[in-house]
Every structure is written in C-alpha cells, then in structure tokens.
Tab-separated table of C-alpha atoms in Angstrom:
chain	number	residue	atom	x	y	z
A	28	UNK	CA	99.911	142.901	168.973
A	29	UNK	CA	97.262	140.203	169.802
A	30	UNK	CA	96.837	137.900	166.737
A	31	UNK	CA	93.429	136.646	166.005
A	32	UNK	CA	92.453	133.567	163.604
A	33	UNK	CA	89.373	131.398	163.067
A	34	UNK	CA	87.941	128.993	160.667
A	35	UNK	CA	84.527	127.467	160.192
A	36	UNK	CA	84.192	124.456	158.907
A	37	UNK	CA	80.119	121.405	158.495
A	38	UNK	CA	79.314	118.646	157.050
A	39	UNK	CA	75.480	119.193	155.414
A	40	UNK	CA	73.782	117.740	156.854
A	41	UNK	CA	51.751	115.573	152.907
A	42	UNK	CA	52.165	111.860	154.506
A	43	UNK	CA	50.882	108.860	155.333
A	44	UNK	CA	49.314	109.546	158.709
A	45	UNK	CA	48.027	106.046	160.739
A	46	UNK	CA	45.311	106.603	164.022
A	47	UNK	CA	45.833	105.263	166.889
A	48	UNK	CA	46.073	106.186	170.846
A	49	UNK	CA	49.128	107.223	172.890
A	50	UNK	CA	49.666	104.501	175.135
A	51	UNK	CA	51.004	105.868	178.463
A	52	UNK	CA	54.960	104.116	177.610
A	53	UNK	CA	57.638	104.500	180.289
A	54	UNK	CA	61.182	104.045	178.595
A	55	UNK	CA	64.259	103.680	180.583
A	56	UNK	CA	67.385	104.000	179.294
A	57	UNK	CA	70.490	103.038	181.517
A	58	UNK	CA	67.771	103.567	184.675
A	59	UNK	CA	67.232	107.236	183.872
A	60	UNK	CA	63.493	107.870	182.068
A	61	UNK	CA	63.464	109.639	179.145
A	62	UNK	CA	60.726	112.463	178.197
A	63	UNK	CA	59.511	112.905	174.953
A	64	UNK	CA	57.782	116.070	173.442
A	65	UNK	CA	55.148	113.279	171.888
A	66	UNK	CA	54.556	110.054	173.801
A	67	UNK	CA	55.209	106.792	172.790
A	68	UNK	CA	52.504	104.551	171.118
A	69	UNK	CA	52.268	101.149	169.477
A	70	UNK	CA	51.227	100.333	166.394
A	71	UNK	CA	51.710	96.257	164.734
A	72	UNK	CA	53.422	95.584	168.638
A	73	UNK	CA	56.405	97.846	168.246
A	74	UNK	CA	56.706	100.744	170.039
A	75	UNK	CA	57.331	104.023	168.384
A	76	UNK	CA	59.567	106.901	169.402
A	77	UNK	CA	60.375	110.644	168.363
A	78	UNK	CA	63.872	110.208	166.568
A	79	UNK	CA	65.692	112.651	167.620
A	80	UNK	CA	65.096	112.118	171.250
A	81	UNK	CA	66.057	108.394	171.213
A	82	UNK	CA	69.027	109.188	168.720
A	83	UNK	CA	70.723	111.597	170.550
A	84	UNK	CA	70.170	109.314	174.038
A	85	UNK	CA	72.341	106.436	172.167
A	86	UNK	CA	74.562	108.615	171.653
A	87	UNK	CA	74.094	109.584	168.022
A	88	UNK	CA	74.178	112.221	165.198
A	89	UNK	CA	70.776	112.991	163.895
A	90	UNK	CA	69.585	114.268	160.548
A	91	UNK	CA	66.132	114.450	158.684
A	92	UNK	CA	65.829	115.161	154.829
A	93	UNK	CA	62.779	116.208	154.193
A	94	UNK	CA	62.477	116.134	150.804
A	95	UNK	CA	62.840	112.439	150.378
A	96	UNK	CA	61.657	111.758	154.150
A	97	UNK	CA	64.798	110.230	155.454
A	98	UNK	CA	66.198	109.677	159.057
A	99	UNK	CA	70.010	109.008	159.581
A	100	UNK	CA	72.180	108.902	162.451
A	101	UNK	CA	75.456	108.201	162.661
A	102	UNK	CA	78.119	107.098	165.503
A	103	UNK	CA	81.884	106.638	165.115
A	104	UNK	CA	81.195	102.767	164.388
A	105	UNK	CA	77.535	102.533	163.347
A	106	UNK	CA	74.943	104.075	160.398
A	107	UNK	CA	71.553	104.035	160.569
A	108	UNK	CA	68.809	104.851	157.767
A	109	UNK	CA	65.271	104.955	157.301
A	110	UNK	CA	62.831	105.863	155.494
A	111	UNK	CA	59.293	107.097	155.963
A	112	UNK	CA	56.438	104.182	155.235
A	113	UNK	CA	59.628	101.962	154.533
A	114	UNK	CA	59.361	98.363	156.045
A	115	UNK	CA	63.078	97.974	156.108
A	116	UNK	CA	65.732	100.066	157.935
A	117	UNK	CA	69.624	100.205	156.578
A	118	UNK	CA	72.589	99.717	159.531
A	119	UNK	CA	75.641	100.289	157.938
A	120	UNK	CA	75.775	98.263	155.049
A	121	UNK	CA	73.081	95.705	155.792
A	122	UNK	CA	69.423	95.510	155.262
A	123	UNK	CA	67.056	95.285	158.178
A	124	UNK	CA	63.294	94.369	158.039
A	125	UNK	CA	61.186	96.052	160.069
A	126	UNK	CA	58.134	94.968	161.751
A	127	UNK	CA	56.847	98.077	161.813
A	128	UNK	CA	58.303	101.192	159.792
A	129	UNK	CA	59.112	104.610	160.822
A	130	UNK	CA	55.907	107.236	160.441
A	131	UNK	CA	55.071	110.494	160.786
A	132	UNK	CA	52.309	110.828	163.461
A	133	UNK	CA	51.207	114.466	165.168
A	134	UNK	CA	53.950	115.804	162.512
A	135	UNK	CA	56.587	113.620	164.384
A	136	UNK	CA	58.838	111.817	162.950
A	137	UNK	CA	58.657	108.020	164.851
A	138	UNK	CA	60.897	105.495	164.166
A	139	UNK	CA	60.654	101.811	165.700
A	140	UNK	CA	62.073	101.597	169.298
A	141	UNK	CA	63.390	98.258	169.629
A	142	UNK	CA	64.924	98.282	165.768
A	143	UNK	CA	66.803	101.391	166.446
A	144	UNK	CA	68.610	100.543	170.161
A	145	UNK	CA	69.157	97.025	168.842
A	146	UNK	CA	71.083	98.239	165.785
A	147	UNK	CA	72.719	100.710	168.199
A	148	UNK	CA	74.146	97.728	170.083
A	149	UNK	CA	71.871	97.937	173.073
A	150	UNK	CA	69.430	95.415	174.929
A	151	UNK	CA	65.920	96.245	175.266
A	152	UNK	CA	63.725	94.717	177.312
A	153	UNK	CA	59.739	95.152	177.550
A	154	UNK	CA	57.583	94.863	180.682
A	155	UNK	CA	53.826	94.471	179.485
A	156	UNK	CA	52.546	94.631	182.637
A	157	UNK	CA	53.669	98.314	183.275
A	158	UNK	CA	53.846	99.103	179.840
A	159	UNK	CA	57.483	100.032	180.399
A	160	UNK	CA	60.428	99.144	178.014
A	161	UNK	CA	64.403	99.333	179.585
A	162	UNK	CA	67.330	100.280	177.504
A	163	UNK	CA	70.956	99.212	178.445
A	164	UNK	CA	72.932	100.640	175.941
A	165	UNK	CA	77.161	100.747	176.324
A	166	UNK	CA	78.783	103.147	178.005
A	167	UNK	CA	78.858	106.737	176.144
A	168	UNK	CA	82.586	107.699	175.225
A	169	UNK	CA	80.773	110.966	174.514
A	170	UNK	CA	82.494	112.610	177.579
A	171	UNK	CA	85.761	111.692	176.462
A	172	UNK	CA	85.501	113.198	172.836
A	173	UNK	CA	87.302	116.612	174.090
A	174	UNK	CA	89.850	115.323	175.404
A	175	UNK	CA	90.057	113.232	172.253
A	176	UNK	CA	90.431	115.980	169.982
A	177	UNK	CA	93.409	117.238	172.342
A	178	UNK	CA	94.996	114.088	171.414
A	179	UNK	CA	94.642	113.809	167.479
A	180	UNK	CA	95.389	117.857	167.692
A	181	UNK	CA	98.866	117.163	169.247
A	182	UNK	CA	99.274	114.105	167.053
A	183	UNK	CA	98.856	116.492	163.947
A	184	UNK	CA	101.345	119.199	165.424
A	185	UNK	CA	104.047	116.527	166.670
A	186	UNK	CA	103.796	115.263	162.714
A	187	UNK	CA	104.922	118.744	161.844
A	188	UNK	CA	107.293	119.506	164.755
A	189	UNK	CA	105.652	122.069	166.883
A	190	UNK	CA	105.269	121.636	170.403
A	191	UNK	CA	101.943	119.882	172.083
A	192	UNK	CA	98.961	122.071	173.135
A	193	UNK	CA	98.110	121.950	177.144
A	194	UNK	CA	94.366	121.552	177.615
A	195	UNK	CA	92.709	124.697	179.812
A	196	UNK	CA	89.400	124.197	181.272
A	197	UNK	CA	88.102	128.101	180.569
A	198	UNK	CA	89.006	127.205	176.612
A	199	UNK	CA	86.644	124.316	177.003
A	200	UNK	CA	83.995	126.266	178.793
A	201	UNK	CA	84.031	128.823	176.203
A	202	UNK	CA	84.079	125.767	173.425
A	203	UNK	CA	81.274	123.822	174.476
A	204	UNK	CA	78.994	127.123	175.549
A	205	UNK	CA	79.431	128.697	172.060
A	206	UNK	CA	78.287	125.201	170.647
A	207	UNK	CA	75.513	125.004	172.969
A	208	UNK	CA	74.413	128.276	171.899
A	209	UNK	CA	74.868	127.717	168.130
A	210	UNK	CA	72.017	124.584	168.817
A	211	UNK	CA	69.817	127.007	170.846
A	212	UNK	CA	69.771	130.021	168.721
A	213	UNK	CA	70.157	127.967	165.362
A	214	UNK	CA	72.718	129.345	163.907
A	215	UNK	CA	76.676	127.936	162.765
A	216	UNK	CA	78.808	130.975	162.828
A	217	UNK	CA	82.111	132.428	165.062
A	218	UNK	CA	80.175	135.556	165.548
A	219	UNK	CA	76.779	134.934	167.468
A	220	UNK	CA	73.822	136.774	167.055
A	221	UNK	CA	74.482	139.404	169.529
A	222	UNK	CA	77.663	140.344	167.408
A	223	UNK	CA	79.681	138.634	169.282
A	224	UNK	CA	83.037	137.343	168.168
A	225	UNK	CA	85.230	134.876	169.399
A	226	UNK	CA	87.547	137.170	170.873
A	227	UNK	CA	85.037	139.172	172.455
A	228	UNK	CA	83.527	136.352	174.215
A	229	UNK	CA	87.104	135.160	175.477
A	230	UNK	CA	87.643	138.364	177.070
A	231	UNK	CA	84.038	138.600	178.786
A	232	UNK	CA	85.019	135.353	179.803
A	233	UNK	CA	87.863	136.876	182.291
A	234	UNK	CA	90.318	135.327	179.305
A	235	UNK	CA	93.564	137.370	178.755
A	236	UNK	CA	95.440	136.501	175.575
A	237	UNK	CA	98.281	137.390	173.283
A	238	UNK	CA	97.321	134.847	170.558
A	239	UNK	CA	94.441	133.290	170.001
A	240	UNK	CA	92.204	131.201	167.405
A	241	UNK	CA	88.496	129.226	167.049
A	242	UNK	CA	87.789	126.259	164.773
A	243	UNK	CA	84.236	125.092	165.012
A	244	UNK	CA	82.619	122.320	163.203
A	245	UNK	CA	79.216	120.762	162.957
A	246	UNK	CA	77.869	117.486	161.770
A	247	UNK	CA	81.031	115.295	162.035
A	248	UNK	CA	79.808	112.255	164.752
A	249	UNK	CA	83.499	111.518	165.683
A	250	UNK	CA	86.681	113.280	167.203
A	251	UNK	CA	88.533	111.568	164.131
A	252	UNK	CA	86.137	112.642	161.645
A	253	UNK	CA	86.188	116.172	163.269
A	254	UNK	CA	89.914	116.496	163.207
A	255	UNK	CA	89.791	114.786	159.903
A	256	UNK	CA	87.867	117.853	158.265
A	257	UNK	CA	89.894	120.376	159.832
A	258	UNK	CA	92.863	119.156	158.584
A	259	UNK	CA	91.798	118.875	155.195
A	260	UNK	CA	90.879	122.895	155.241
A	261	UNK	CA	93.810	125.259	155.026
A	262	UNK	CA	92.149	127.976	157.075
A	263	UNK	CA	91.603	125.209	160.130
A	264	UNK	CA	94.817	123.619	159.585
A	265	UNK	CA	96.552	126.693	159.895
A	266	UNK	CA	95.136	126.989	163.647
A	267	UNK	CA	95.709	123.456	164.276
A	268	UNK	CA	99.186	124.100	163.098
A	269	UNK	CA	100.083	127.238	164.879
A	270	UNK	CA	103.385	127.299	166.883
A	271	UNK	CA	101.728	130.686	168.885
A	272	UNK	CA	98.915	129.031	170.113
A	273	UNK	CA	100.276	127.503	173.889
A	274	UNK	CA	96.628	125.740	174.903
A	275	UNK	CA	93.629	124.418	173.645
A	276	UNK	CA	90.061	123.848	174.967
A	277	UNK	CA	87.571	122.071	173.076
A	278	UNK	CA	83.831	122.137	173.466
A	279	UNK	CA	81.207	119.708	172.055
A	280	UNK	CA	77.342	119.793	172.163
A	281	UNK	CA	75.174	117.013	170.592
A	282	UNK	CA	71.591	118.782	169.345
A	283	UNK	CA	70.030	121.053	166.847
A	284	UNK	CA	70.178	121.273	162.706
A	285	UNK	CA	73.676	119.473	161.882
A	286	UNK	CA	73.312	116.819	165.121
A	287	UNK	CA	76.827	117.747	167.001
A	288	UNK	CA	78.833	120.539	167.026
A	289	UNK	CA	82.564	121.440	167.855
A	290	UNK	CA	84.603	124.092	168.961
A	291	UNK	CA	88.619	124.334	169.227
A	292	UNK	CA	89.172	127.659	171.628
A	293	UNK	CA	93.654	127.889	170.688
A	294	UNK	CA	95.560	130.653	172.928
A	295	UNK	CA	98.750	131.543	173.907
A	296	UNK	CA	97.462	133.362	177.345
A	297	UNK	CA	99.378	136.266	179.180
C-alpha cells in the first residue's frame, strides 16, 4: 500500500501622492538591467524604485501591510522597514534617516534606491551623465538554499537516529514548480487549483513511489528558519522524521503574497 502524508505550514505575512516626471533611470545590478513595471524617478536627489522588484533582486523576502502602509523585507542576516511618508527607515535594530522617504506614486509603492541596497550590504554607484545607477550587491546564496534544507533535514533525522535522505533532482523539480505555481496562481495549498494533489502531480511527473510526503512553507526568508517551523509542527515533523521516506527534493521560489515559498517532495521510490 502506497502511504501518503503532507503538511502545510506560513508565516503571515487614500495617500500622499507627490508630481513629478519619470526620468528615463537605467539600474544595473551585478551588470544585468533590471525592468520595472513603473520606472524610476527622482524626487529630493534620490532615486525611487518599485519595492518589490528591487527587494526580491537583493535577494530578499517582501511584504506590504496595507493597513498601516508598511514595507519589510527580510534576509537570513538583515531586516528592513519602512514606512509610507516616513523620513526614516529601520535595518534591523537601528534607525536610518532618509533623505527621501518611501511613497506611493501611480499606486506603487517606491522606496529610496540607494537607502535600501546600502542597508542590504551593497555598493551603489550613480552615473549622472547617463542617468544610470550600478548595484554590486554579494553573491546570492539563494541557489544553495535547497541543498541547505537537505542538510538541516538530515541533521534533524541523524538527532533522532534514522538514516539520511539522498537528494533526487525530479523531487526538486516537482518542489520548486509547485512553489512557482503557488506565486503565479496565488494560492498556498498541497492541492492546486486544478485539483491537483501532491501525489497526483508526482505521478504525472513520470514519479513511481511506495511512500511518499510534501511539506511546503511560505514566508520564512531562510533554510534555518524554514526547517525551524517545520520542526516545531507535529504534522511536518512527522515527514521530516519518517524512516519510509528514502529521498528528498526541495523546491524554492522567491515571489508573490508571503515573499518565498518552500516545498519538501519525501519518497521512498520503487
């Protein structure tokens, strides 16, 4: 008899309006240009950017509370706040004064370029002459996160004497296209909107199992954190946990309501 288990598992996640041009801004980050849905523009010298866009290029977890007009993103080391019309920005647990303070423009949410990717730990440079501004920011360990949660998954099991999950690289496709599509299609659920379950997109997937299990997460902006949560829910932990389970592939997917999403894809295949 094929076994099934899953668990799901997030972390919840009229204005003052200033005129003024867009200003035909190039941005660079690490040499590749980055497109915005609304252009840059200046306003008090400082260049302003959509949030989410420049967030999610440093490599960040974005969310917006609209009901007291609030910005944060987070990274494993790093938290950044602002407010809307607020002249200073909060990076962990320090106070920043901004030149210029986030806005809503074209119902946009802009925050300060250089303030943000400064506080991010990268160097930003501005070329008035082409009206171009060049991020360097460090190099992403985004790639790595997978993998990461491999790790901390087998450090878990080894705690509790069960034997170490081998990664498989259909698990992860499966993983990290369910999270994709939970950003497209808005929604946070093991079953997508077609109806489809976890099991049933495993086996369209050419995926032949006896066991097999999904955790998926959403708004945690670190493998640790991720991991963290999963552990500290019985119905996750019990996947995590599960001598059957033989191999693990893990998907991940930055975007959409909750900022980043996870998937654990656990099988013992035949």
């Amino acid at each position: 008899m094929m076994k099934k288990a899953f668990a799901v598992i997030f972390t919840v996640i009229c204005f003052t309006v200033t005129a003024f041009a867009d200003d035909n801004i190039s941005v660079y980050m690490n040499g590749e240009k980055l497109s915005f849905e609304q252009p840059p523009v200046i306003q008090n010298d400082s260049t302003l950017v959509p949030f989410r866009t420049i967030f999610e290029q440093l490599d960040m977890t974005v969310q917006w509370f609209g009901e007291d007009r609030r910005v944060t993103a987070q990274r494993q080391d790093i938290a950044i706040t602002l407010f809307i019309d607020s002249p200073v920005m909060y990076v962990n647990d320090k106070t920043v004064e901004l030149n210029t303070p986030a806005i809503i423009y074209n119902n946009f949410t802009m925050v300060p370029l250089r303030a943000v990717a400064e506080a991010a730990s990268a160097e930003v440079d501005w070329d008035g002459e082409s009206r171009t501004v060049t991020i360097t920011s460090p190099e992403s360990e985004f790639e790595d996160w997978a993998q990461r949660v491999l790790e901390l998954t087998n450090a878990e099991r080894e705690k509790n004497g069960i034997d170490p999950l081998e990664w498989d690289d259909s698990l992860a496709e499966l993983g990290e296209a369910h999270c994709k599509d939970m950003i497209d299609r808005n929604f946070f659920a093991h079953d997508n909107p077609d109806g489809e379950t976890p099991f049933d997109r495993m086996k369209k997937a050419g995926i032949s199992y006896r066991a097999a299990g999904e955790n998926i997460a959403a708004g945690h902006y670190s493998p640790e954190a991720a991991v963290e949560a999963w552990m500290n829910s019985p119905g996750h932990r019990q996947n995590i946990l599960n001598s059957e389970f033989k191999v693990l592939g893990v998907g991940v997917a930055k975007g959409g309501e909750y900022g980043i999403y996870w998937a654990q894809e656990f099988a013992r295949l035949n």
